[in-house]
PDB file of C-alpha atoms in Angstrom:
ATOM      1  CA  MET X 289     -36.735   0.778  28.933  1.00  0.00           C
ATOM      2  CA  HIS X 290     -33.479  -0.618  27.624  1.00  0.00           C
ATOM      3  CA  GLU X 291     -31.927   0.507  24.359  1.00  0.00           C
ATOM      4  CA  SER X 292     -30.701  -2.334  22.191  1.00  0.00           C
ATOM      5  CA  ILE X 293     -27.152  -1.901  20.976  1.00  0.00           C
ATOM      6  CA  GLU X 294     -26.241  -3.789  17.838  1.00  0.00           C
ATOM      7  CA  HIS X 295     -22.715  -5.147  17.798  1.00  0.00           C
ATOM      8  CA  LYS X 296     -21.358  -5.976  14.390  1.00  0.00           C
ATOM      9  CA  ALA X 297     -19.755  -9.408  14.382  1.00  0.00           C
ATOM     10  CA  PRO X 298     -16.145  -9.465  13.165  1.00  0.00           C
ATOM     11  CA  LYS X 299     -15.786 -10.626   9.590  1.00  0.00           C
ATOM     12  CA  VAL X 300     -14.198 -14.048   9.251  1.00  0.00           C
ATOM     13  CA  LEU X 301     -12.906 -15.359   5.917  1.00  0.00           C
ATOM     14  CA  VAL X 302     -11.865 -18.918   5.086  1.00  0.00           C
ATOM     15  CA  ASP X 303      -9.055 -19.779   2.677  1.00  0.00           C
ATOM     16  CA  GLU X 304      -8.757 -22.748   0.318  1.00  0.00           C
ATOM     17  CA  TYR X 305      -6.977 -24.808   2.982  1.00  0.00           C
ATOM     18  CA  GLY X 306      -9.727 -24.298   5.564  1.00  0.00           C
ATOM     19  CA  ASN X 307      -7.858 -21.739   7.668  1.00  0.00           C
ATOM     20  CA  PHE X 308      -9.966 -18.992   9.285  1.00  0.00           C
ATOM     21  CA  HIS X 309      -8.884 -15.351   9.076  1.00  0.00           C
ATOM     22  CA  GLN X 310     -10.612 -12.760  11.253  1.00  0.00           C
ATOM     23  CA  ILE X 311     -10.540  -9.260   9.767  1.00  0.00           C
ATOM     24  CA  THR X 312      -9.627  -6.452  12.153  1.00  0.00           C
ATOM     25  CA  ASP X 313      -9.078  -3.161  10.320  1.00  0.00           C
ATOM     26  CA  GLU X 314      -8.494  -1.743   6.865  1.00  0.00           C
ATOM     27  CA  LEU X 315      -4.862  -1.040   6.021  1.00  0.00           C
ATOM     28  CA  ALA X 316      -5.005   0.416   2.527  1.00  0.00           C
ATOM     29  CA  ARG X 317      -7.452   0.879  -0.328  1.00  0.00           C
ATOM     30  CA  GLY X 318      -6.834   1.581  -3.996  1.00  0.00           C
ATOM     31  CA  GLY X 319      -8.401   1.160  -7.398  1.00  0.00           C
ATOM     32  CA  GLN X 320      -7.358  -2.497  -7.586  1.00  0.00           C
ATOM     33  CA  GLY X 321      -8.406  -3.655  -4.143  1.00  0.00           C
ATOM     34  CA  VAL X 322      -8.442  -3.281  -0.386  1.00  0.00           C
ATOM     35  CA  VAL X 323      -6.016  -4.757   2.164  1.00  0.00           C
ATOM     36  CA  TYR X 324      -7.138  -5.810   5.645  1.00  0.00           C
ATOM     37  CA  ARG X 325      -5.155  -6.679   8.733  1.00  0.00           C
ATOM     38  CA  THR X 326      -6.107  -9.916  10.477  1.00  0.00           C
ATOM     39  CA  THR X 327      -5.760 -11.254  14.014  1.00  0.00           C
ATOM     40  CA  ASP X 328      -2.838 -13.370  12.769  1.00  0.00           C
ATOM     41  CA  ALA X 329       0.331 -11.442  13.545  1.00  0.00           C
ATOM     42  CA  ASP X 330       1.968 -11.651  10.114  1.00  0.00           C
ATOM     43  CA  LEU X 331      -0.951 -12.212   7.735  1.00  0.00           C
ATOM     44  CA  ALA X 332      -3.169  -9.827   5.791  1.00  0.00           C
ATOM     45  CA  VAL X 333      -6.017 -10.303   3.324  1.00  0.00           C
ATOM     46  CA  LYS X 334      -6.438  -8.541  -0.001  1.00  0.00           C
ATOM     47  CA  GLN X 335      -9.744  -8.418  -1.841  1.00  0.00           C
ATOM     48  CA  PRO X 336     -10.019  -7.133  -5.437  1.00  0.00           C
ATOM     49  CA  LEU X 337     -12.658  -4.481  -6.059  1.00  0.00           C
ATOM     50  CA  ASP X 338     -14.936  -3.904  -9.027  1.00  0.00           C
ATOM     51  CA  ALA X 339     -15.778  -0.504 -10.515  1.00  0.00           C
ATOM     52  CA  SER X 340     -18.360   0.134  -7.769  1.00  0.00           C
ATOM     53  CA  GLY X 341     -15.865  -0.527  -4.979  1.00  0.00           C
ATOM     54  CA  GLN X 342     -17.366  -3.894  -4.018  1.00  0.00           C
ATOM     55  CA  PRO X 343     -15.505  -7.256  -3.910  1.00  0.00           C
ATOM     56  CA  ASP X 344     -15.019  -8.363  -7.516  1.00  0.00           C
ATOM     57  CA  LYS X 345     -16.807 -11.710  -7.819  1.00  0.00           C
ATOM     58  CA  ASN X 346     -15.492 -12.164 -11.374  1.00  0.00           C
ATOM     59  CA  ALA X 347     -11.795 -11.917 -10.506  1.00  0.00           C
ATOM     60  CA  ASN X 348      -9.964 -15.022 -11.742  1.00  0.00           C
ATOM     61  CA  LEU X 349      -7.619 -15.207  -8.780  1.00  0.00           C
ATOM     62  CA  ARG X 350      -6.566 -18.812  -9.230  1.00  0.00           C
ATOM     63  CA  GLU X 351      -5.111 -18.101 -12.668  1.00  0.00           C
ATOM     64  CA  ARG X 352      -3.542 -14.876 -11.397  1.00  0.00           C
ATOM     65  CA  PHE X 353      -2.129 -16.685  -8.341  1.00  0.00           C
ATOM     66  CA  GLN X 354      -0.521 -19.325 -10.549  1.00  0.00           C
ATOM     67  CA  ARG X 355       0.970 -16.671 -12.834  1.00  0.00           C
ATOM     68  CA  ILE X 356       2.524 -14.845  -9.875  1.00  0.00           C
ATOM     69  CA  ARG X 357       4.030 -18.066  -8.524  1.00  0.00           C
ATOM     70  CA  LEU X 358       5.799 -18.639 -11.857  1.00  0.00           C
ATOM     71  CA  LEU X 359       7.458 -15.210 -11.924  1.00  0.00           C
ATOM     72  CA  PRO X 360      11.297 -15.220 -11.727  1.00  0.00           C
ATOM     73  CA  MET X 361      11.349 -13.498  -8.339  1.00  0.00           C
ATOM     74  CA  PRO X 362      14.718 -12.642  -6.767  1.00  0.00           C
ATOM     75  CA  ARG X 363      15.353 -14.664  -3.613  1.00  0.00           C
ATOM     76  CA  ARG X 364      14.299 -13.203  -0.249  1.00  0.00           C
ATOM     77  CA  ILE X 365      12.934 -10.043  -1.822  1.00  0.00           C
ATOM     78  CA  PRO X 366      10.497  -8.216   0.490  1.00  0.00           C
ATOM     79  CA  VAL X 367       7.419  -8.391  -1.727  1.00  0.00           C
ATOM     80  CA  SER X 368       4.236  -9.768  -0.196  1.00  0.00           C
ATOM     81  CA  LEU X 369       3.139 -12.702  -2.357  1.00  0.00           C
ATOM     82  CA  PRO X 370      -0.183 -14.605  -2.178  1.00  0.00           C
ATOM     83  CA  LEU X 371      -0.177 -17.598   0.182  1.00  0.00           C
ATOM     84  CA  ALA X 372      -3.725 -18.912  -0.288  1.00  0.00           C
ATOM     85  CA  ILE X 373      -6.911 -17.976  -2.137  1.00  0.00           C
ATOM     86  CA  LEU X 374     -10.088 -17.285  -0.169  1.00  0.00           C
ATOM     87  CA  ARG X 375     -12.719 -19.984  -0.471  1.00  0.00           C
ATOM     88  CA  ASP X 376     -16.071 -18.158  -0.404  1.00  0.00           C
ATOM     89  CA  GLU X 377     -15.146 -14.605  -1.400  1.00  0.00           C
ATOM     90  CA  PRO X 378     -12.733 -13.095  -3.916  1.00  0.00           C
ATOM     91  CA  GLY X 379      -9.339 -12.381  -2.418  1.00  0.00           C
ATOM     92  CA  TYR X 380      -6.222 -13.988  -1.065  1.00  0.00           C
ATOM     93  CA  VAL X 381      -4.107 -14.248   2.074  1.00  0.00           C
ATOM     94  CA  MET X 382      -0.618 -12.760   2.047  1.00  0.00           C
ATOM     95  CA  ARG X 383       2.253 -12.271   4.454  1.00  0.00           C
ATOM     96  CA  LEU X 384       2.652  -8.823   5.964  1.00  0.00           C
ATOM     97  CA  LEU X 385       4.549  -7.993   9.143  1.00  0.00           C
ATOM     98  CA  ASN X 386       2.132  -7.020  11.883  1.00  0.00           C
ATOM     99  CA  ASP X 387       3.511  -3.566  12.684  1.00  0.00           C
ATOM    100  CA  MET X 388       3.645  -2.389   9.079  1.00  0.00           C
ATOM    101  CA  LYS X 389       1.754   0.616   7.757  1.00  0.00           C
ATOM    102  CA  PRO X 390       1.497   2.098   4.250  1.00  0.00           C
ATOM    103  CA  PHE X 391       3.694   5.003   3.203  1.00  0.00           C
ATOM    104  CA  ALA X 392       0.410   6.948   3.107  1.00  0.00           C
ATOM    105  CA  VAL X 393       0.782   7.494   6.885  1.00  0.00           C
ATOM    106  CA  PHE X 394       3.503  10.024   6.063  1.00  0.00           C
ATOM    107  CA  ASP X 395       0.833  12.270   4.542  1.00  0.00           C
ATOM    108  CA  LEU X 396      -1.477  14.326   6.746  1.00  0.00           C
ATOM    109  CA  ASP X 397      -4.859  13.091   5.560  1.00  0.00           C
ATOM    110  CA  GLY X 398      -8.216  14.121   6.982  1.00  0.00           C
ATOM    111  CA  ARG X 399      -8.242  11.423   9.667  1.00  0.00           C
ATOM    112  CA  SER X 400      -4.735  12.255  10.914  1.00  0.00           C
ATOM    113  CA  LYS X 401      -5.492  15.966  10.911  1.00  0.00           C
ATOM    114  CA  LYS X 402      -8.677  15.467  12.927  1.00  0.00           C
ATOM    115  CA  LYS X 403      -6.778  13.339  15.441  1.00  0.00           C
ATOM    116  CA  LEU X 404      -4.202  16.099  15.934  1.00  0.00           C
ATOM    117  CA  GLU X 405      -6.963  18.681  16.323  1.00  0.00           C
ATOM    118  CA  ASP X 406      -8.923  16.522  18.784  1.00  0.00           C
ATOM    119  CA  GLU X 407      -5.839  15.942  20.923  1.00  0.00           C
ATOM    120  CA  LYS X 408      -5.448  19.730  21.177  1.00  0.00           C
ATOM    121  CA  GLN X 409      -1.731  19.193  21.410  1.00  0.00           C
ATOM    122  CA  ALA X 410       0.212  22.362  22.128  1.00  0.00           C
ATOM    123  CA  LEU X 411       2.394  23.292  19.191  1.00  0.00           C
ATOM    124  CA  PRO X 412       6.143  23.394  19.900  1.00  0.00           C
ATOM    125  CA  GLN X 413       7.730  26.823  20.022  1.00  0.00           C
ATOM    126  CA  TRP X 414       9.180  26.533  16.537  1.00  0.00           C
ATOM    127  CA  LEU X 415       5.669  26.085  15.112  1.00  0.00           C
ATOM    128  CA  ALA X 416       3.547  28.181  17.467  1.00  0.00           C
ATOM    129  CA  LYS X 417       4.159  31.452  15.635  1.00  0.00           C
ATOM    130  CA  ILE X 418       3.171  30.159  12.191  1.00  0.00           C
ATOM    131  CA  PRO X 419      -0.042  32.040  11.285  1.00  0.00           C
ATOM    132  CA  GLU X 420      -1.441  29.248   9.085  1.00  0.00           C
ATOM    133  CA  LYS X 421      -2.710  26.490  11.372  1.00  0.00           C
ATOM    134  CA  ASP X 422      -2.925  23.918   8.555  1.00  0.00           C
ATOM    135  CA  LEU X 423       0.738  24.446   7.694  1.00  0.00           C
ATOM    136  CA  ALA X 424       1.728  24.168  11.350  1.00  0.00           C
ATOM    137  CA  LEU X 425      -0.192  20.883  11.704  1.00  0.00           C
ATOM    138  CA  ARG X 426       1.381  19.547   8.523  1.00  0.00           C
ATOM    139  CA  LEU X 427       4.878  20.339   9.799  1.00  0.00           C
ATOM    140  CA  LEU X 428       4.046  18.815  13.195  1.00  0.00           C
ATOM    141  CA  HIS X 429       2.856  15.623  11.494  1.00  0.00           C
ATOM    142  CA  TYR X 430       5.979  15.582   9.304  1.00  0.00           C
ATOM    143  CA  ALA X 431       8.217  15.762  12.379  1.00  0.00           C
ATOM    144  CA  SER X 432       6.209  13.278  14.462  1.00  0.00           C
ATOM    145  CA  THR X 433       6.278  10.640  11.697  1.00  0.00           C
ATOM    146  CA  GLY X 434      10.060  10.529  11.528  1.00  0.00           C
ATOM    147  CA  SER X 435      10.839  13.710   9.619  1.00  0.00           C
ATOM    148  CA  THR X 436      13.157  13.625   6.593  1.00  0.00           C
ATOM    149  CA  ARG X 437      15.467  10.884   7.905  1.00  0.00           C
ATOM    150  CA  ARG X 438      12.755   8.226   8.208  1.00  0.00           C
ATOM    151  CA  ARG X 439      11.263   9.142   4.837  1.00  0.00           C
ATOM    152  CA  LEU X 440      14.638   8.929   3.089  1.00  0.00           C
ATOM    153  CA  ARG X 441      15.350   5.547   4.667  1.00  0.00           C
ATOM    154  CA  ALA X 442      11.955   4.269   3.565  1.00  0.00           C
ATOM    155  CA  LEU X 443      12.428   5.542   0.024  1.00  0.00           C
ATOM    156  CA  ALA X 444      15.969   4.130  -0.200  1.00  0.00           C
ATOM    157  CA  LYS X 445      14.761   0.653   0.776  1.00  0.00           C
ATOM    158  CA  CYS X 446      11.830   0.893  -1.627  1.00  0.00           C
ATOM    159  CA  ALA X 447      14.210   1.908  -4.434  1.00  0.00           C
ATOM    160  CA  THR X 448      16.408  -1.101  -3.619  1.00  0.00           C
ATOM    161  CA  ILE X 449      13.436  -3.464  -3.987  1.00  0.00           C
ATOM    162  CA  LEU X 450      12.528  -1.913  -7.339  1.00  0.00           C
ATOM    163  CA  ALA X 451      16.131  -2.120  -8.550  1.00  0.00           C
ATOM    164  CA  ARG X 452      16.244  -5.842  -7.739  1.00  0.00           C
ATOM    165  CA  LEU X 453      12.968  -6.454  -9.565  1.00  0.00           C
ATOM    166  CA  HIS X 454      14.104  -4.482 -12.610  1.00  0.00           C
ATOM    167  CA  ASN X 455      17.453  -6.276 -12.635  1.00  0.00           C
ATOM    168  CA  ALA X 456      15.515  -9.560 -12.842  1.00  0.00           C
ATOM    169  CA  GLY X 457      13.597  -8.278 -15.886  1.00  0.00           C
ATOM    170  CA  MET X 458      10.435  -7.562 -13.898  1.00  0.00           C
ATOM    171  CA  VAL X 459       8.057  -4.616 -13.742  1.00  0.00           C
ATOM    172  CA  TYR X 460       6.200  -3.819 -10.517  1.00  0.00           C
ATOM    173  CA  GLY X 461       3.556  -1.728 -12.252  1.00  0.00           C
ATOM    174  CA  ASP X 462       1.729   0.200  -9.528  1.00  0.00           C
ATOM    175  CA  ILE X 463       4.020   2.080  -7.167  1.00  0.00           C
ATOM    176  CA  SER X 464       2.073   4.288  -4.749  1.00  0.00           C
ATOM    177  CA  PRO X 465       2.003   5.139  -1.019  1.00  0.00           C
ATOM    178  CA  ASN X 466      -0.719   2.523  -0.513  1.00  0.00           C
ATOM    179  CA  ASN X 467       1.380  -0.287  -1.997  1.00  0.00           C
ATOM    180  CA  ALA X 468       4.636   0.381  -0.123  1.00  0.00           C
ATOM    181  CA  PHE X 469       4.654  -0.517   3.590  1.00  0.00           C
ATOM    182  CA  ILE X 470       7.055   0.381   6.377  1.00  0.00           C
ATOM    183  CA  GLY X 471       7.611  -1.205   9.793  1.00  0.00           C
ATOM    184  CA  GLU X 472       8.388   0.361  13.158  1.00  0.00           C
ATOM    185  CA  GLY X 473      11.771   1.089  14.712  1.00  0.00           C
ATOM    186  CA  ASP X 474      14.925   2.960  13.755  1.00  0.00           C
ATOM    187  CA  THR X 475      15.818   0.519  10.963  1.00  0.00           C
ATOM    188  CA  PRO X 476      12.376  -0.439   9.674  1.00  0.00           C
ATOM    189  CA  ASP X 477      11.616  -3.102   7.118  1.00  0.00           C
ATOM    190  CA  VAL X 478      10.021  -1.960   3.864  1.00  0.00           C
ATOM    191  CA  TRP X 479       7.814  -4.245   1.796  1.00  0.00           C
ATOM    192  CA  LEU X 480       5.841  -3.921  -1.415  1.00  0.00           C
ATOM    193  CA  ILE X 481       2.379  -5.449  -1.521  1.00  0.00           C
ATOM    194  CA  ASP X 482      -0.097  -5.932  -4.378  1.00  0.00           C
ATOM    195  CA  ALA X 483       1.939  -8.381  -6.429  1.00  0.00           C
ATOM    196  CA  ASP X 484      -1.026  -8.802  -8.814  1.00  0.00           C
ATOM    197  CA  ASN X 485       0.398  -6.255 -11.236  1.00  0.00           C
ATOM    198  CA  MET X 486       3.940  -7.637 -11.385  1.00  0.00           C
ATOM    199  CA  ARG X 487       5.090  -9.225 -14.634  1.00  0.00           C
ATOM    200  CA  PRO X 488       8.136  -9.549 -16.881  1.00  0.00           C
ATOM    201  CA  GLU X 489       8.785  -6.563 -19.118  1.00  0.00           C
ATOM    202  CA  LEU X 490       7.176  -7.174 -22.506  1.00  0.00           C
ATOM    203  CA  VAL X 491       8.098  -5.742 -25.889  1.00  0.00           C
ATOM    204  CA  SER X 492       4.423  -5.035 -26.570  1.00  0.00           C
ATOM    205  CA  GLY X 493       1.000  -5.937 -25.249  1.00  0.00           C
ATOM    206  CA  GLY X 494      -0.011  -6.521 -21.654  1.00  0.00           C
ATOM    207  CA  VAL X 495      -2.259  -4.561 -19.318  1.00  0.00           C
ATOM    208  CA  SER X 496      -0.933  -1.573 -17.394  1.00  0.00           C
ATOM    209  CA  VAL X 497      -2.341  -0.640 -13.993  1.00  0.00           C
ATOM    210  CA  TYR X 498      -1.511   2.569 -12.151  1.00  0.00           C
ATOM    211  CA  THR X 499      -2.764   4.654  -9.260  1.00  0.00           C
ATOM    212  CA  PRO X 500      -4.231   8.013 -10.387  1.00  0.00           C
ATOM    213  CA  GLY X 501      -1.596  10.705 -10.018  1.00  0.00           C
ATOM    214  CA  TYR X 502       1.280   8.214 -10.228  1.00  0.00           C
ATOM    215  CA  GLY X 503       1.023   6.928 -13.786  1.00  0.00           C
ATOM    216  CA  ALA X 504       3.715   7.934 -16.291  1.00  0.00           C
ATOM    217  CA  PRO X 505       2.339  10.050 -19.176  1.00  0.00           C
ATOM    218  CA  GLU X 506       2.847   7.320 -21.788  1.00  0.00           C
ATOM    219  CA  VAL X 507       0.919   4.827 -19.643  1.00  0.00           C
ATOM    220  CA  VAL X 508      -1.917   7.223 -18.815  1.00  0.00           C
ATOM    221  CA  GLN X 509      -2.247   8.214 -22.484  1.00  0.00           C
ATOM    222  CA  GLY X 510      -2.133   4.590 -23.642  1.00  0.00           C
ATOM    223  CA  ARG X 511       0.998   5.113 -25.765  1.00  0.00           C
ATOM    224  CA  ASP X 512       3.022   2.450 -23.962  1.00  0.00           C
ATOM    225  CA  GLN X 513       2.783  -0.131 -21.206  1.00  0.00           C
ATOM    226  CA  SER X 514       4.371  -0.394 -17.776  1.00  0.00           C
ATOM    227  CA  ARG X 515       8.152  -0.619 -17.881  1.00  0.00           C
ATOM    228  CA  PRO X 516      11.003  -0.117 -15.398  1.00  0.00           C
ATOM    229  CA  ARG X 517      11.144   3.553 -16.395  1.00  0.00           C
ATOM    230  CA  THR X 518       7.421   4.000 -15.627  1.00  0.00           C
ATOM    231  CA  ASP X 519       8.020   2.400 -12.223  1.00  0.00           C
ATOM    232  CA  CYS X 520      10.755   5.000 -11.739  1.00  0.00           C
ATOM    233  CA  TRP X 521       8.332   7.781 -12.691  1.00  0.00           C
ATOM    234  CA  ALA X 522       5.782   6.610 -10.104  1.00  0.00           C
ATOM    235  CA  PHE X 523       8.524   6.259  -7.488  1.00  0.00           C
ATOM    236  CA  ALA X 524       9.741   9.817  -8.199  1.00  0.00           C
ATOM    237  CA  VAL X 525       6.210  11.186  -7.763  1.00  0.00           C
ATOM    238  CA  MET X 526       5.867   9.313  -4.475  1.00  0.00           C
ATOM    239  CA  ALA X 527       9.251  10.595  -3.258  1.00  0.00           C
ATOM    240  CA  PHE X 528       8.311  14.171  -4.137  1.00  0.00           C
ATOM    241  CA  LYS X 529       5.007  13.934  -2.268  1.00  0.00           C
ATOM    242  CA  LEU X 530       6.635  12.381   0.791  1.00  0.00           C
ATOM    243  CA  LEU X 531       9.395  14.989   1.010  1.00  0.00           C
ATOM    244  CA  ALA X 532       8.258  18.273  -0.519  1.00  0.00           C
ATOM    245  CA  LEU X 533       5.149  19.132   1.556  1.00  0.00           C
ATOM    246  CA  CYS X 534       3.844  21.257  -1.314  1.00  0.00           C
ATOM    247  CA  HIS X 535       1.281  18.990  -2.983  1.00  0.00           C
TER     248      HIS X 535
END
């Protein structure tokens, strides 16, 4: 008797120009959408999500795509912009360097913690005597992901991108560890993704989008919209969480 093993076929998406994009793994997920890596070295796919977490069939991406293309973007700024809209499903193709990962990798989430526990890696001497195992694992993860130096470099480059956008009269709108990406190496590239929420700063009106926990009080309470100062608030929260190890 032979057991049948079902192999799930890789998901392949087609863009408006007829190019095929094979999905490999999920890079980041937030309230506005999910980002997937593809087999193409420097391309990723983003799909907007509805309230239930499914691909949003009602998303008017063509209008949004056109609006983004008309933004007064600074030249050669490392923000991942849409390249093509998907043909049969909601979403778009964007450029993203192949070795990049979200800032969220700096945090010890459940998956990273389980991996450390499964590896049964011996703690270094400077951590072995800490009575709280969770704290020891968190410090080990902090050190193994580049410690303070790598985090400060990442944050400095992210702040530079924001400063250039703000200087051009733009608002990013949704700074979070899932929207800022970092490459490998000693001098890694940093990019912002999720350009959907970018727009010029407005005197009034407009829709504000934020990641829970990162929204400025006036945005969360509906008293004001996204502005450069609310970007700075979200960036400060992200910096605190990346560096302080007390959240």
